[in-house]
Coordinates of C-alpha atoms in Angstrom, one line a residue:
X1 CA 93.4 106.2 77.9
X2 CA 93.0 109.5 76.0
X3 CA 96.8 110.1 75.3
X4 CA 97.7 106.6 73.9
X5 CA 100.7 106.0 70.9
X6 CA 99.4 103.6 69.3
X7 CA 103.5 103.3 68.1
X8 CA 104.3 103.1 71.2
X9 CA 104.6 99.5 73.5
X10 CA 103.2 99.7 76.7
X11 CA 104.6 97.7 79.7
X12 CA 102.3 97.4 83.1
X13 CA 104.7 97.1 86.1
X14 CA 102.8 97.0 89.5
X15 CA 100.5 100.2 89.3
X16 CA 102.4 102.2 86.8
X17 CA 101.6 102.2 83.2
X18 CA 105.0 103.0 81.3
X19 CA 105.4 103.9 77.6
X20 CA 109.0 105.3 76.9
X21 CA 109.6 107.7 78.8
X22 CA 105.7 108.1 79.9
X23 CA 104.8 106.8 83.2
X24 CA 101.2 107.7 84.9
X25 CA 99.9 105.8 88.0
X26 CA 96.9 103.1 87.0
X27 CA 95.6 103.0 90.4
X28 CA 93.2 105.8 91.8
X29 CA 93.6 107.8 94.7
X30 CA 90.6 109.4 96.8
X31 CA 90.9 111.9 99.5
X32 CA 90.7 109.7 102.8
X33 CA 94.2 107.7 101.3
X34 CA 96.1 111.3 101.5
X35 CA 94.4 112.3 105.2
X36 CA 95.1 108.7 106.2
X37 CA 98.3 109.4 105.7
X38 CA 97.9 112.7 107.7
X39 CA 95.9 111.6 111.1
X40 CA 97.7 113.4 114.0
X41 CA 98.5 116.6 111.9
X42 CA 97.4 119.9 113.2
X43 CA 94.8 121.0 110.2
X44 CA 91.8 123.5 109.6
X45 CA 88.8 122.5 107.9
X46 CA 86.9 124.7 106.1
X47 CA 82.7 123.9 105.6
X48 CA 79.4 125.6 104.7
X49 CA 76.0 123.6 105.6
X50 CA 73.3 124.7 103.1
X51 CA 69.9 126.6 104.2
X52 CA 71.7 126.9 107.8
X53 CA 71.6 130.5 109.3
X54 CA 72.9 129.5 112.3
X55 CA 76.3 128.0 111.1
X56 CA 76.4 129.3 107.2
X57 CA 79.8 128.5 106.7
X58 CA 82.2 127.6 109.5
X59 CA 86.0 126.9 110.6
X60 CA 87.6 124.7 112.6
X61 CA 91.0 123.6 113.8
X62 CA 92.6 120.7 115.7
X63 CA 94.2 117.3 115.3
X64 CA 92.9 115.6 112.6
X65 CA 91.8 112.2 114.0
X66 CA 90.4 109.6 112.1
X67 CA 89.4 109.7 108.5
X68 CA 86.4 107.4 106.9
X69 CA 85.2 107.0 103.2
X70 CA 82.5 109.7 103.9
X71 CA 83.7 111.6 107.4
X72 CA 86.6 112.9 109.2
X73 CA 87.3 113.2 113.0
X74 CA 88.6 116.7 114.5
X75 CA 89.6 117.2 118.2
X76 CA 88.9 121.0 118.2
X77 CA 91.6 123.2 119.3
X78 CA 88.6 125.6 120.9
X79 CA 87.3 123.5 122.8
X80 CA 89.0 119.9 123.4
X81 CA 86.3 117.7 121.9
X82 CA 86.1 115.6 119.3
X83 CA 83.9 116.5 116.3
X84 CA 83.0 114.5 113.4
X85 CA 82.4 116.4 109.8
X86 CA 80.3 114.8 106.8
X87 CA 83.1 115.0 103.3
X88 CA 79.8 116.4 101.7
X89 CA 80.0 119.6 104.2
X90 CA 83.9 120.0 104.0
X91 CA 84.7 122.7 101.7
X92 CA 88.9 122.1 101.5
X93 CA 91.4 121.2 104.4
X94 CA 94.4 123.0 105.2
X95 CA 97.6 121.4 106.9
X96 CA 99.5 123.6 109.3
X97 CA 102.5 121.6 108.6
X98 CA 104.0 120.4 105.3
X99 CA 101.3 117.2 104.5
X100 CA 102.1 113.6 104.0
X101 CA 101.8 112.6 100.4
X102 CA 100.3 109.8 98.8
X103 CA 104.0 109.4 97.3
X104 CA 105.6 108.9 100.3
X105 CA 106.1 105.0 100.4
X106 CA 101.9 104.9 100.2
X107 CA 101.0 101.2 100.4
X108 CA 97.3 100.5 100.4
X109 CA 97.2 97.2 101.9

């Protein structure tokens, strides 16, 4: 780690690294743990599809359904169907309500 006292004594409990005072989490975090955490909130999802002049840049809002390593699942609001994005298209997601964190009791397993 970058910000390591080397005068410091370091004790690993569960995923935290702890020095003094110091705590920062030692396991990583990736977008699909916080919207797992989120399926059934009312969100909008913002995306742009390169060399596209039909749909440049588009948004969309619904219930966020299901959430994979490289996709989520929408049920538009428009028009009642179900509609799967590719991460690599989704610009940033916006919850209507306050969101889930990854804080809140999160237990991979």
């Amino acid at each position: 780690m970058y910000w390591q006292y080397p005068y410091q004594q370091y004790q690993y409990g569960g995923n935290v690294l702890q020095a003094g005072n110091i705590q920062q989490r030692t396991e990583r975090y990736y977008s699909e743990d916080l919207l797992q955490k989120n399926i059934g909130k009312t969100v909008t999802v913002y995306l742009t599809f390169e060399n596209n002049k039909q749909w440049n840049a588009r948004q969309v809002t619904g219930k966020l359904r299901e959430v994979g390593r490289d996709f989520i699942l929408v049920k538009d609001r428009q028009t009642g169907k179900d509609q799967m994005y590719l991460n690599i298209n989704v610009d940033y997601i916006v919850f209507d309500d306050a969101p889930a964190t990854i804080a809140d009791g999160y237990d991979p397993d």
